[in-house]
PDB file of C-alpha atoms in Angstrom:
ATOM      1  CA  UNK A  21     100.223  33.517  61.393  1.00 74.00           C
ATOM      2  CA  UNK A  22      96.723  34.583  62.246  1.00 93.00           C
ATOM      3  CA  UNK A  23      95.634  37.919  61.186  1.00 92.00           C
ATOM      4  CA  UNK A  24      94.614  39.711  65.132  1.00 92.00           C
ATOM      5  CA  UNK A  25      98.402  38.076  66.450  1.00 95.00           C
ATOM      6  CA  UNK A  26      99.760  39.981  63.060  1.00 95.00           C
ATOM      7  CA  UNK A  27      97.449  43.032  64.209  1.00 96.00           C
ATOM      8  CA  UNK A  28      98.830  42.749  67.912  1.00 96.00           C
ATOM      9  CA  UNK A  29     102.242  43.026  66.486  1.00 97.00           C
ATOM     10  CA  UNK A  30     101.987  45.844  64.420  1.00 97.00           C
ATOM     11  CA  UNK A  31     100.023  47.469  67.150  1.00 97.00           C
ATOM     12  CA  UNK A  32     102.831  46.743  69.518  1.00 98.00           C
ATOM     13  CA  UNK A  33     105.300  48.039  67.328  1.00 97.00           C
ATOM     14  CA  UNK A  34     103.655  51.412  66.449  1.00 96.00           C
ATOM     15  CA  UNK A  35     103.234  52.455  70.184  1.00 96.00           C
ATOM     16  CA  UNK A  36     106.634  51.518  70.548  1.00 97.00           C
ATOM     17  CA  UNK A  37     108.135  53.539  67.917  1.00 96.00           C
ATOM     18  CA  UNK A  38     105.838  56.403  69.019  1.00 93.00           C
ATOM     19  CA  UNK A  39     107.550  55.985  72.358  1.00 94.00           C
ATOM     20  CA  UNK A  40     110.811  55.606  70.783  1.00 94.00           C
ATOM     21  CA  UNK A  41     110.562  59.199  69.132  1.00 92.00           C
ATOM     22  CA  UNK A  42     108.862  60.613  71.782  1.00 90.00           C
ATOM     23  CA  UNK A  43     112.439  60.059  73.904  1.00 89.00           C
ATOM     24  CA  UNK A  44     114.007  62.953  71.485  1.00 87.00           C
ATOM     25  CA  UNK A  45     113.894  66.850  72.135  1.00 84.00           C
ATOM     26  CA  UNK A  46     111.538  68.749  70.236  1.00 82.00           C
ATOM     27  CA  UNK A  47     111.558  72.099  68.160  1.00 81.00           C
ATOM     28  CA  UNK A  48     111.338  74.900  70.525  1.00 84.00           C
ATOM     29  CA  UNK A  49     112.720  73.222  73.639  1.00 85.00           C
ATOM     30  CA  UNK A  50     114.195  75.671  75.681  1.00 84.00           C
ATOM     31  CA  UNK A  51     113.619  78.644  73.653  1.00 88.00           C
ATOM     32  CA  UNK A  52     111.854  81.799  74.894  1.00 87.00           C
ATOM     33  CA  UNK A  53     109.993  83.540  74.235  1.00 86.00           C
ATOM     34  CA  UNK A  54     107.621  81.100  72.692  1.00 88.00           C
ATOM     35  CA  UNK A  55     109.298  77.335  73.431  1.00 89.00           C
ATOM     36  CA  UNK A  56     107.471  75.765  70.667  1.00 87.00           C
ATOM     37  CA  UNK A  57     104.552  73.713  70.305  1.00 86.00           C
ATOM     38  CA  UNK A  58     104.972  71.889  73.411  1.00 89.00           C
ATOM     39  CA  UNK A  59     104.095  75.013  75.391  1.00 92.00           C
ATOM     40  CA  UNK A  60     101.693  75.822  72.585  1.00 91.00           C
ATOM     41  CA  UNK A  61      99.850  72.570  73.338  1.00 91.00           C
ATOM     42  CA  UNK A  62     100.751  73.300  77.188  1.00 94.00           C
ATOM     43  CA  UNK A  63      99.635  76.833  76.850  1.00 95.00           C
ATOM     44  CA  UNK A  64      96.022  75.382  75.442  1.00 94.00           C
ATOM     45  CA  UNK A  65      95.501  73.586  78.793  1.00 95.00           C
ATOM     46  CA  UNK A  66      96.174  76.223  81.008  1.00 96.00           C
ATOM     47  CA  UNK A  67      93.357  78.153  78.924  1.00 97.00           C
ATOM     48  CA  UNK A  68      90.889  75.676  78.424  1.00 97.00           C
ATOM     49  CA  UNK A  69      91.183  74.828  81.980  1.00 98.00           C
ATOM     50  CA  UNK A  70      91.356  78.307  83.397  1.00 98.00           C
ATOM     51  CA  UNK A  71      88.892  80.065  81.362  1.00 98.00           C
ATOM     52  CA  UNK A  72      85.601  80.048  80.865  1.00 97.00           C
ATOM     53  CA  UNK A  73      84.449  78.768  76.732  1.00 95.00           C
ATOM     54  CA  UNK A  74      83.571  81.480  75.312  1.00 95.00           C
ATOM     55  CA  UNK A  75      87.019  83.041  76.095  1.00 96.00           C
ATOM     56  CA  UNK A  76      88.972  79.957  74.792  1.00 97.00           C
ATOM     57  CA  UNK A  77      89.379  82.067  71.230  1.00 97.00           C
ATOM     58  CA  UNK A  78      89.228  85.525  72.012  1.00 96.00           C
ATOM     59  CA  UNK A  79      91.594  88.483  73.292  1.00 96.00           C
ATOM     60  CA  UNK A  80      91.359  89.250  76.867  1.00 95.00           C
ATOM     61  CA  UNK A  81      93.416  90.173  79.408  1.00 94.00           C
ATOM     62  CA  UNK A  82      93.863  86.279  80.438  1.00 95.00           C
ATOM     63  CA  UNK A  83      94.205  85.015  76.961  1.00 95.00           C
ATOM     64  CA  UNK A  84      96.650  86.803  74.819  1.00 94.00           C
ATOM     65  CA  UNK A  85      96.471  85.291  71.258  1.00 95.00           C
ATOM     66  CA  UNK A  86      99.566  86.383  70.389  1.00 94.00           C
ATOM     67  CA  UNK A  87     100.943  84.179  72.782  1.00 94.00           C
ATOM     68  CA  UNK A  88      99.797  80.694  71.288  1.00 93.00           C
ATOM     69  CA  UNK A  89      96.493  81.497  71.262  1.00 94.00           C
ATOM     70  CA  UNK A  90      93.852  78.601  70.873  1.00 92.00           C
ATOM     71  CA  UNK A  91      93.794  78.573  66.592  1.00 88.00           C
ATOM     72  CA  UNK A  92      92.780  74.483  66.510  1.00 85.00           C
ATOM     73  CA  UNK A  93      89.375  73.394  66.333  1.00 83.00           C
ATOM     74  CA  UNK A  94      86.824  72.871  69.013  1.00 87.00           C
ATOM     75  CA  UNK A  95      87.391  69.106  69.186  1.00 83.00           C
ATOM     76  CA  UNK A  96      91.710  69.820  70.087  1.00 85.00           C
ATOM     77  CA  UNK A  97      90.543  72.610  72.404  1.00 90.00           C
ATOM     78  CA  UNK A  98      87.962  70.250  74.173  1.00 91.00           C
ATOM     79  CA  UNK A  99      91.011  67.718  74.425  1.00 89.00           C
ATOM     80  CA  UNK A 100      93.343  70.440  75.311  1.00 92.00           C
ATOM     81  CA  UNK A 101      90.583  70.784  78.292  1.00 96.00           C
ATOM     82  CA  UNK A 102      90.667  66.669  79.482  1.00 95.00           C
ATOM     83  CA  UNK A 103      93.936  66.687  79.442  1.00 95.00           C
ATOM     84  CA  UNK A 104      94.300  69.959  81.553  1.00 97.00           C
ATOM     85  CA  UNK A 105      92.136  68.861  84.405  1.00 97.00           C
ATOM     86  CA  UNK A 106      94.519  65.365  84.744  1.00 98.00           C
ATOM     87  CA  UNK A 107      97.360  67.689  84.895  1.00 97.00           C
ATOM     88  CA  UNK A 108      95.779  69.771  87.570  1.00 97.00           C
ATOM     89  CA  UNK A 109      95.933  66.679  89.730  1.00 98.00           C
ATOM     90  CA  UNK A 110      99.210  65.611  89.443  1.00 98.00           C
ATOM     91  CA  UNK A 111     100.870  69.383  89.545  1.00 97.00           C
ATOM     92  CA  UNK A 112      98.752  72.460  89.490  1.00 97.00           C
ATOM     93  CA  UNK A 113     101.986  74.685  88.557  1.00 96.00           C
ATOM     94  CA  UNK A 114     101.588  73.050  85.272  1.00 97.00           C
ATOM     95  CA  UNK A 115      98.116  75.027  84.240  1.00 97.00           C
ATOM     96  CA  UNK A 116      98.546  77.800  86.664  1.00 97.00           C
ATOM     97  CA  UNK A 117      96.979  80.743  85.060  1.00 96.00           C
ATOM     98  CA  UNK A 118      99.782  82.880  83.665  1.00 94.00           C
ATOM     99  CA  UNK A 119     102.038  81.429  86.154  1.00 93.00           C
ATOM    100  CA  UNK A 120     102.835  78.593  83.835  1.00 93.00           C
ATOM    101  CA  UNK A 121     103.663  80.469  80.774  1.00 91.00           C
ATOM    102  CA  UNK A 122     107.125  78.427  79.820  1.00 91.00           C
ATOM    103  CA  UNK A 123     106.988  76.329  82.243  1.00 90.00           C
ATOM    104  CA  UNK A 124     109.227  72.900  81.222  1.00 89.00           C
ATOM    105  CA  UNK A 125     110.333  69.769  83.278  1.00 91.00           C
ATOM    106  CA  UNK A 126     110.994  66.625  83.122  1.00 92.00           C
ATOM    107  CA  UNK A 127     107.585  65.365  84.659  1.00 96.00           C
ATOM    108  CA  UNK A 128     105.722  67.413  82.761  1.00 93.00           C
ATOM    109  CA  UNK A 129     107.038  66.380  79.562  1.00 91.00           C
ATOM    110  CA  UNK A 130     106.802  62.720  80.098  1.00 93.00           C
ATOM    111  CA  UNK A 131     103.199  63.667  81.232  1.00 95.00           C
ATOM    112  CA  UNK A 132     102.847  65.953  77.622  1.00 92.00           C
ATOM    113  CA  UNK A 133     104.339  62.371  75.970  1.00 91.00           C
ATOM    114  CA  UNK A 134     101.970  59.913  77.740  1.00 92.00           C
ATOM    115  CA  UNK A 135      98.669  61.882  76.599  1.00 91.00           C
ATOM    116  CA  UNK A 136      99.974  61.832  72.976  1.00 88.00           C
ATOM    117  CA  UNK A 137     100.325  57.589  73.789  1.00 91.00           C
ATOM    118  CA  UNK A 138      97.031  57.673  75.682  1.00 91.00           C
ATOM    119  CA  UNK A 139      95.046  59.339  72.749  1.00 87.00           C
ATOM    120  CA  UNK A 140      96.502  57.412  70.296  1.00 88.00           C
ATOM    121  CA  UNK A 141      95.847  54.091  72.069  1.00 92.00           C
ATOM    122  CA  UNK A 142      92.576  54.788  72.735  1.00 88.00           C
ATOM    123  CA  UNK A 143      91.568  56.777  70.089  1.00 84.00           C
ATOM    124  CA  UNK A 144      93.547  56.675  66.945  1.00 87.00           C
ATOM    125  CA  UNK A 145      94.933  53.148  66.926  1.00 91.00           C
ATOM    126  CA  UNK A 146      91.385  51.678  67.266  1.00 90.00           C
ATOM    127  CA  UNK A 147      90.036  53.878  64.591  1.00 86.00           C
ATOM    128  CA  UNK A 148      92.761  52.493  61.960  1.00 89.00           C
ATOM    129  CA  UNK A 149      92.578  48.944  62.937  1.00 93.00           C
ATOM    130  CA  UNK A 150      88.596  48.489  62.296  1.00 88.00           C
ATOM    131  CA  UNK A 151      89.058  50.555  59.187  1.00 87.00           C
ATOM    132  CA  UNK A 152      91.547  48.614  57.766  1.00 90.00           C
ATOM    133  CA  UNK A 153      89.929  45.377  58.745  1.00 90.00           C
ATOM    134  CA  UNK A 154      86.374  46.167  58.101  1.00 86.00           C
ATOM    135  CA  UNK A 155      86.617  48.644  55.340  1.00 78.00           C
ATOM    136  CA  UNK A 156      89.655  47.519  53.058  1.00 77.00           C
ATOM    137  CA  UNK A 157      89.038  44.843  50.426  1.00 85.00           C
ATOM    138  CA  UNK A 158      91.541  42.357  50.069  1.00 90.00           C
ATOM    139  CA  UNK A 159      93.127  39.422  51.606  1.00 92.00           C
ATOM    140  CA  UNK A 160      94.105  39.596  55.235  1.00 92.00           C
ATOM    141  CA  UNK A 161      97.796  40.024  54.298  1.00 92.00           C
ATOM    142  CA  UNK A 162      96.724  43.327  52.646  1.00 93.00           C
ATOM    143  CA  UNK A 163      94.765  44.237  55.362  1.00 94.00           C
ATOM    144  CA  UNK A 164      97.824  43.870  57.599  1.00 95.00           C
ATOM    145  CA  UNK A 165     100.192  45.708  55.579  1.00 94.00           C
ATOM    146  CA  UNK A 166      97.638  48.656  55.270  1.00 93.00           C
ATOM    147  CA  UNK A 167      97.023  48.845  59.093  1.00 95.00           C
ATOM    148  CA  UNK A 168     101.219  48.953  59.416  1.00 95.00           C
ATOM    149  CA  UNK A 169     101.794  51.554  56.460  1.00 94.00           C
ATOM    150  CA  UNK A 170      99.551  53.619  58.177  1.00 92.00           C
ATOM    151  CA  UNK A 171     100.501  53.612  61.847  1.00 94.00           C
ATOM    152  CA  UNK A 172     104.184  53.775  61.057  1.00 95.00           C
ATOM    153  CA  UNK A 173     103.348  56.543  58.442  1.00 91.00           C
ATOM    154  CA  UNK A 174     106.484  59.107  59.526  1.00 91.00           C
ATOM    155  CA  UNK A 175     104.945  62.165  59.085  1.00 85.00           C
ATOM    156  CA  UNK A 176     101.775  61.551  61.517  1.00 84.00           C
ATOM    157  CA  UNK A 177     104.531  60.133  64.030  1.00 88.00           C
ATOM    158  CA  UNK A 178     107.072  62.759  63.642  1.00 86.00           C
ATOM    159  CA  UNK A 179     103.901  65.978  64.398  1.00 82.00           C
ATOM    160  CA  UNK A 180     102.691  64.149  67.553  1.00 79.00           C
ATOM    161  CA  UNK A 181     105.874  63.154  68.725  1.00 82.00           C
ATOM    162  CA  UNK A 182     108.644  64.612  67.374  1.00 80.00           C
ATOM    163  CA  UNK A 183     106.928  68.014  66.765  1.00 75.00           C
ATOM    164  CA  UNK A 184     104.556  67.995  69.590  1.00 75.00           C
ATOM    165  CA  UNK A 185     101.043  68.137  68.598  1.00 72.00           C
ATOM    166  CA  UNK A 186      97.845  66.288  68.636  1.00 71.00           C
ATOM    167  CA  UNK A 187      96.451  66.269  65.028  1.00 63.00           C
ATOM    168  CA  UNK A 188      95.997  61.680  65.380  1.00 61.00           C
ATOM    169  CA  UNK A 189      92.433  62.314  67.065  1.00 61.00           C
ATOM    170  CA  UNK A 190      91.112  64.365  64.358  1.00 63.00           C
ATOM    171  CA  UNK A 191      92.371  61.722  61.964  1.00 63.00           C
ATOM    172  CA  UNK A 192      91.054  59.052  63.860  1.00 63.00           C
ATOM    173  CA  UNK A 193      87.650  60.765  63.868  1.00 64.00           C
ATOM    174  CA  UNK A 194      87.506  60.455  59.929  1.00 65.00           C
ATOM    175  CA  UNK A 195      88.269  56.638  60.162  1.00 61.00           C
ATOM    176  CA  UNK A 196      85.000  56.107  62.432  1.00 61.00           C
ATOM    177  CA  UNK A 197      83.294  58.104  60.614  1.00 63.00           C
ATOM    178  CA  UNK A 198      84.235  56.108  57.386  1.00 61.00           C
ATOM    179  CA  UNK A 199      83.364  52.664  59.524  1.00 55.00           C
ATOM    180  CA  UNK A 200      80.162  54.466  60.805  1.00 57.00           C
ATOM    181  CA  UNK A 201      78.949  55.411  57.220  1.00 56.00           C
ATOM    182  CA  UNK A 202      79.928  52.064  55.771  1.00 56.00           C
ATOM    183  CA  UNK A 203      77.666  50.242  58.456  1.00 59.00           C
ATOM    184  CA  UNK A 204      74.565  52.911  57.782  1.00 55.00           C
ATOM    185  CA  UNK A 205      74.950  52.428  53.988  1.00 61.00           C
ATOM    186  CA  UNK A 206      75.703  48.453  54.065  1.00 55.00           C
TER     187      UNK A 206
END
C-alpha cells in the first residue's frame, strides 16, 4: 500500500477514536461547585472573551482565580479567546460574564468536543504527520507506525477528550518547530 493512503488511514482512525472517547462523560460533570475541567476550559472563554488582557491572570472583581482562574500559558489563553468568540455566535449564554459560571448542555458540550477535533485536525495532526515523514529516518513502514503510535498515544487522547483539556496545540507547536529547525539547519 502506498505510504499517504497508509497516512490517510491512520489519520482517519485517530480522529475517529478521538471522537469515539469524546462520546463518554468526563471528570467533574455535573459537580458543583467547580464541574471540572470542562467548565475550567469553559470558564477560560468567558474570560478571555469578556475581559480585557491584562486582566486574563489577575484577581478582580470579574475574574476570581480561585474559581478556575486562567493558570495555562498565553498560547491556551489566546485559544481559549478564538474559541470564545465562535461560541458567542452560536449561544451567547455560553460566555456570558458570570452568568455562565456552570453552565452545561448538550450543545455546548458537543460544541466544547468539536474545538478539541477542530484543533487537532488543523493543528496537531498536521504537525505529527510532516514530522514523522520529514524528520524520522527509516523506511516508510517506520514512518507509518511512528505517525500511528503517536496519534493513538492514550494518554494525549484521554486529557483532550476524556479529561477535557487542550494541551495537543502546545505539542503540536514543538513538532513545527522541530520541522522548522530541521529545514533552517539542513
Amino acid at each position: 500500500m502506498q505510504t499517504w493512503s497508509l497516512v490517510s488511514i491512520s489519520v482517519l482512525l485517530a480522529v475517529v477514536v478521538r471522537w469515539g472517547v469524546s462520546l463518554n462523560s468526563y471528570s467533574g460533570a455535573g459537580k458543583p461547585p467547580m464541574f471540572g475541567d470542562y467548565e475550567a476550559q469553559r470558564h477560560w472563554q468567558e474570560v478571555t472573551y469578556n475581559l480585557p488582557l491584562q486582566q486574563w491572570y489577575f484577581n478582580t472583581s470579574d475574574n476570581d482565580l480561585n474559581y478556575w482562574g486562567l493558570d495555562y500559558p498565553p498560547l491556551t489563553a489566546y485559544h481559549s479567546w478564538l474559541c470564545a468568540y465562535v461560541a458567542k455566535m452560536i449561544n451567547p449564554e455560553w460566555v456570558e460574564l458570570h452568568r455562565s459560571r456552570g453552565f452545561e448542555s448538550p450543545a455546548h458540550k458537543l460544541f466544547m468536543r468539536t474545538t478539541v477535533l477542530v484543533t487537532d485536525v488543523l493543528i496537531y495532526i498536521p504537525a505529527v504527520v510532516l514530522y514523522c515523514l520529514y524528520l524520522t529516518d527509516g523506511s516508510a513502514k517506520k514512518r507509518v507506525s511512528v505517525l500511528l503510535s503517536i496519534l493513538l498515544y492514550p494518554g494525549l487522547i484521554l486529557i483532550d477528550y476524556g479529561h477535557f483539556q487542550y494541551p495537543l496545540h502546545t505539542h503540536a507547536l514543538f513538532f513545527s518547530l522541530q520541522h522548522n529547525l530541521y529545514t533552517l539547519i539542513c
